[in-house]
Amino acid sequence: MGASYGQFCAVARALEVLGERWTLLVVRELLLGAGRFSELQRGLPRISRTMLTQRLRELERAGLVLRAAGASGPTYTLTPAGRALEPVLRDLGGWAYEWDRRGLRPEHLDPEPLVWDLRRRLCPERLPTALTVVRLTFRARAEGPYYLHVRRPDVTLCTDSAGHPVDLRVDADLEELTRFWLGERSWGQLLRAETVRLTGPATLRRAFPTWFSGYALRP
């Protein structure tokens, strides 16, 4: 919990609860379906384990997060007070789209949270019924490759193909794929500019962009 501003203003009181670094991003991950510590780490790869633990405890003390014991470790869910922050986060994102003059900068680009978000925003009903392995690589980046093991209704993000043949290869420019995910580019624009290249059967190449429901907190 942040230090008191010494003001009765509701904005100041809200910032005492929510204004610390990473706090609202932890809430964002919980809103997007993360429920375990490891899932929160996948969505926030740059947060330290100690900091994440601290932020979860603060949110629990503030009545925004409920921690429950589970057979494979604790789970975390938002309380009604925590879920009520969803429109706040949407409005913050909308403000950034409209008014953040910096735009998307190199320091904002990280393939780890992008691929994790791609995985969790796949629409189960659109996925192939047979096991399909998708290999994602990002140009001029050391991270990866990443593998999506897809079979309706499940998707697993892995670091290898687990011995299965790769059905579709996606080679992309990280910035341009991120802009597509944020709604700033169309899939057709990426293909025409060759900032994304797909290798595999034509049916899979056509179907791949239709699997996704898009960035969940887009304004």
PDB file of N, CA, C and O in Angstrom, residues 89-121:
ATOM      1  N   LEU A  89      -9.389   0.365 -16.210  1.00  0.00           N
ATOM      2  CA  LEU A  89      -8.262  -0.031 -17.047  1.00  0.00           C
ATOM      3  C   LEU A  89      -8.565   0.213 -18.522  1.00  0.00           C
ATOM      4  O   LEU A  89      -7.677   0.628 -19.283  1.00  0.00           O
ATOM      5  N   ARG A  90      -9.801  -0.029 -18.937  1.00  0.00           N
ATOM      6  CA  ARG A  90     -10.162   0.265 -20.323  1.00  0.00           C
ATOM      7  C   ARG A  90     -10.013   1.755 -20.611  1.00  0.00           C
ATOM      8  O   ARG A  90      -9.514   2.158 -21.665  1.00  0.00           O
ATOM      9  N   ASP A  91     -10.448   2.586 -19.672  1.00  0.00           N
ATOM     10  CA  ASP A  91     -10.338   4.028 -19.867  1.00  0.00           C
ATOM     11  C   ASP A  91      -8.882   4.476 -19.875  1.00  0.00           C
ATOM     12  O   ASP A  91      -8.503   5.378 -20.642  1.00  0.00           O
ATOM     13  N   LEU A  92      -8.045   3.873 -19.041  1.00  0.00           N
ATOM     14  CA  LEU A  92      -6.623   4.204 -19.063  1.00  0.00           C
ATOM     15  C   LEU A  92      -6.007   3.837 -20.407  1.00  0.00           C
ATOM     16  O   LEU A  92      -5.217   4.600 -20.982  1.00  0.00           O
ATOM     17  N   GLY A  93      -6.362   2.659 -20.912  1.00  0.00           N
ATOM     18  CA  GLY A  93      -5.866   2.259 -22.225  1.00  0.00           C
ATOM     19  C   GLY A  93      -6.364   3.187 -23.319  1.00  0.00           C
ATOM     20  O   GLY A  93      -5.613   3.556 -24.225  1.00  0.00           O
ATOM     21  N   GLY A  94      -7.628   3.578 -23.232  1.00  0.00           N
ATOM     22  CA  GLY A  94      -8.178   4.511 -24.208  1.00  0.00           C
ATOM     23  C   GLY A  94      -7.473   5.855 -24.171  1.00  0.00           C
ATOM     24  O   GLY A  94      -7.216   6.474 -25.218  1.00  0.00           O
ATOM     25  N   TRP A  95      -7.149   6.309 -22.965  1.00  0.00           N
ATOM     26  CA  TRP A  95      -6.394   7.571 -22.842  1.00  0.00           C
ATOM     27  C   TRP A  95      -5.036   7.452 -23.540  1.00  0.00           C
ATOM     28  O   TRP A  95      -4.608   8.362 -24.253  1.00  0.00           O
ATOM     29  N   ALA A  96      -4.353   6.314 -23.354  1.00  0.00           N
ATOM     30  CA  ALA A  96      -3.043   6.135 -23.974  1.00  0.00           C
ATOM     31  C   ALA A  96      -3.157   6.117 -25.497  1.00  0.00           C
ATOM     32  O   ALA A  96      -2.318   6.707 -26.198  1.00  0.00           O
ATOM     33  N   TYR A  97      -4.179   5.429 -26.028  1.00  0.00           N
ATOM     34  CA  TYR A  97      -4.384   5.419 -27.477  1.00  0.00           C
ATOM     35  C   TYR A  97      -4.563   6.843 -28.014  1.00  0.00           C
ATOM     36  O   TYR A  97      -4.051   7.189 -29.072  1.00  0.00           O
ATOM     37  N   GLU A  98      -5.287   7.656 -27.258  1.00  0.00           N
ATOM     38  CA  GLU A  98      -5.646   8.997 -27.743  1.00  0.00           C
ATOM     39  C   GLU A  98      -4.572  10.041 -27.468  1.00  0.00           C
ATOM     40  O   GLU A  98      -4.323  10.917 -28.302  1.00  0.00           O
ATOM     41  N   TRP A  99      -3.902   9.944 -26.310  1.00  0.00           N
ATOM     42  CA  TRP A  99      -3.110  11.083 -25.857  1.00  0.00           C
ATOM     43  C   TRP A  99      -1.644  10.804 -25.563  1.00  0.00           C
ATOM     44  O   TRP A  99      -0.875  11.755 -25.371  1.00  0.00           O
ATOM     45  N   ASP A 100      -1.237   9.554 -25.498  1.00  0.00           N
ATOM     46  CA  ASP A 100       0.173   9.271 -25.213  1.00  0.00           C
ATOM     47  C   ASP A 100       1.004   9.593 -26.454  1.00  0.00           C
ATOM     48  O   ASP A 100       1.047   8.826 -27.412  1.00  0.00           O
ATOM     49  N   ARG A 101       1.664  10.734 -26.435  1.00  0.00           N
ATOM     50  CA  ARG A 101       2.400  11.199 -27.613  1.00  0.00           C
ATOM     51  C   ARG A 101       3.612  10.337 -27.938  1.00  0.00           C
ATOM     52  O   ARG A 101       4.133  10.383 -29.051  1.00  0.00           O
ATOM     53  N   ARG A 102       4.073   9.561 -26.980  1.00  0.00           N
ATOM     54  CA  ARG A 102       5.235   8.709 -27.237  1.00  0.00           C
ATOM     55  C   ARG A 102       4.907   7.593 -28.208  1.00  0.00           C
ATOM     56  O   ARG A 102       5.764   7.167 -28.986  1.00  0.00           O
ATOM     57  N   GLY A 103       3.650   7.108 -28.179  1.00  0.00           N
ATOM     58  CA  GLY A 103       3.283   5.958 -28.982  1.00  0.00           C
ATOM     59  C   GLY A 103       4.020   4.706 -28.528  1.00  0.00           C
ATOM     60  O   GLY A 103       4.576   4.644 -27.435  1.00  0.00           O
ATOM     61  N   LEU A 104       4.013   3.701 -29.394  1.00  0.00           N
ATOM     62  CA  LEU A 104       4.687   2.447 -29.091  1.00  0.00           C
ATOM     63  C   LEU A 104       6.176   2.616 -29.349  1.00  0.00           C
ATOM     64  O   LEU A 104       6.592   2.941 -30.463  1.00  0.00           O
ATOM     65  N   ARG A 105       6.977   2.406 -28.322  1.00  0.00           N
ATOM     66  CA  ARG A 105       8.418   2.624 -28.411  1.00  0.00           C
ATOM     67  C   ARG A 105       9.154   1.291 -28.273  1.00  0.00           C
ATOM     68  O   ARG A 105       8.578   0.307 -27.791  1.00  0.00           O
ATOM     69  N   PRO A 106      10.439   1.240 -28.678  1.00  0.00           N
ATOM     70  CA  PRO A 106      11.186  -0.026 -28.603  1.00  0.00           C
ATOM     71  C   PRO A 106      11.177  -0.661 -27.217  1.00  0.00           C
ATOM     72  O   PRO A 106      11.104  -1.897 -27.102  1.00  0.00           O
ATOM     73  N   GLU A 107      11.224   0.155 -26.167  1.00  0.00           N
ATOM     74  CA  GLU A 107      11.244  -0.415 -24.820  1.00  0.00           C
ATOM     75  C   GLU A 107       9.908  -1.043 -24.426  1.00  0.00           C
ATOM     76  O   GLU A 107       9.817  -1.739 -23.410  1.00  0.00           O
ATOM     77  N   HIS A 108       8.867  -0.804 -25.208  1.00  0.00           N
ATOM     78  CA  HIS A 108       7.571  -1.415 -24.941  1.00  0.00           C
ATOM     79  C   HIS A 108       7.435  -2.796 -25.573  1.00  0.00           C
ATOM     80  O   HIS A 108       6.438  -3.487 -25.326  1.00  0.00           O
ATOM     81  N   LEU A 109       8.380  -3.180 -26.405  1.00  0.00           N
ATOM     82  CA  LEU A 109       8.259  -4.414 -27.185  1.00  0.00           C
ATOM     83  C   LEU A 109       8.908  -5.585 -26.451  1.00  0.00           C
ATOM     84  O   LEU A 109      10.085  -5.526 -26.108  1.00  0.00           O
ATOM     85  N   ASP A 110       8.133  -6.627 -26.221  1.00  0.00           N
ATOM     86  CA  ASP A 110       8.624  -7.818 -25.538  1.00  0.00           C
ATOM     87  C   ASP A 110       7.821  -9.005 -26.072  1.00  0.00           C
ATOM     88  O   ASP A 110       6.595  -9.036 -25.925  1.00  0.00           O
ATOM     89  N   PRO A 111       8.484  -9.972 -26.699  1.00  0.00           N
ATOM     90  CA  PRO A 111       7.722 -11.092 -27.272  1.00  0.00           C
ATOM     91  C   PRO A 111       7.045 -11.975 -26.238  1.00  0.00           C
ATOM     92  O   PRO A 111       6.013 -12.593 -26.525  1.00  0.00           O
ATOM     93  N   GLU A 112       7.588 -12.045 -25.018  1.00  0.00           N
ATOM     94  CA  GLU A 112       7.033 -12.963 -24.011  1.00  0.00           C
ATOM     95  C   GLU A 112       5.572 -12.635 -23.675  1.00  0.00           C
ATOM     96  O   GLU A 112       4.700 -13.506 -23.791  1.00  0.00           O
ATOM     97  N   PRO A 113       5.259 -11.398 -23.235  1.00  0.00           N
ATOM     98  CA  PRO A 113       3.845 -11.122 -22.945  1.00  0.00           C
ATOM     99  C   PRO A 113       2.969 -11.110 -24.185  1.00  0.00           C
ATOM    100  O   PRO A 113       1.776 -11.430 -24.109  1.00  0.00           O
ATOM    101  N   LEU A 114       3.543 -10.782 -25.356  1.00  0.00           N
ATOM    102  CA  LEU A 114       2.741 -10.805 -26.577  1.00  0.00           C
ATOM    103  C   LEU A 114       2.296 -12.225 -26.905  1.00  0.00           C
ATOM    104  O   LEU A 114       1.110 -12.475 -27.160  1.00  0.00           O
ATOM    105  N   VAL A 115       3.237 -13.167 -26.893  1.00  0.00           N
ATOM    106  CA  VAL A 115       2.893 -14.549 -27.218  1.00  0.00           C
ATOM    107  C   VAL A 115       1.943 -15.131 -26.178  1.00  0.00           C
ATOM    108  O   VAL A 115       1.011 -15.878 -26.505  1.00  0.00           O
ATOM    109  N   TRP A 116       2.157 -14.781 -24.913  1.00  0.00           N
ATOM    110  CA  TRP A 116       1.258 -15.259 -23.857  1.00  0.00           C
ATOM    111  C   TRP A 116      -0.160 -14.735 -24.075  1.00  0.00           C
ATOM    112  O   TRP A 116      -1.148 -15.460 -23.896  1.00  0.00           O
ATOM    113  N   ASP A 117      -0.271 -13.479 -24.483  1.00  0.00           N
ATOM    114  CA  ASP A 117      -1.591 -12.908 -24.737  1.00  0.00           C
ATOM    115  C   ASP A 117      -2.224 -13.535 -25.980  1.00  0.00           C
ATOM    116  O   ASP A 117      -3.430 -13.775 -26.010  1.00  0.00           O
ATOM    117  N   LEU A 118      -1.427 -13.788 -27.008  1.00  0.00           N
ATOM    118  CA  LEU A 118      -1.942 -14.491 -28.187  1.00  0.00           C
ATOM    119  C   LEU A 118      -2.534 -15.837 -27.776  1.00  0.00           C
ATOM    120  O   LEU A 118      -3.618 -16.220 -28.214  1.00  0.00           O
ATOM    121  N   ARG A 119      -1.816 -16.566 -26.932  1.00  0.00           N
ATOM    122  CA  ARG A 119      -2.273 -17.895 -26.501  1.00  0.00           C
ATOM    123  C   ARG A 119      -3.617 -17.829 -25.788  1.00  0.00           C
ATOM    124  O   ARG A 119      -4.523 -18.616 -26.056  1.00  0.00           O
ATOM    125  N   ARG A 120      -3.754 -16.859 -24.876  1.00  0.00           N
ATOM    126  CA  ARG A 120      -4.977 -16.849 -24.069  1.00  0.00           C
ATOM    127  C   ARG A 120      -6.159 -16.203 -24.786  1.00  0.00           C
ATOM    128  O   ARG A 120      -7.278 -16.284 -24.309  1.00  0.00           O
ATOM    129  N   ARG A 121      -5.915 -15.568 -25.942  1.00  0.00           N
ATOM    130  CA  ARG A 121      -7.016 -14.954 -26.672  1.00  0.00           C
ATOM    131  C   ARG A 121      -7.410 -15.744 -27.912  1.00  0.00           C
ATOM    132  O   ARG A 121      -8.071 -15.225 -28.806  1.00  0.00           O
TER     133      ARG A 121
END
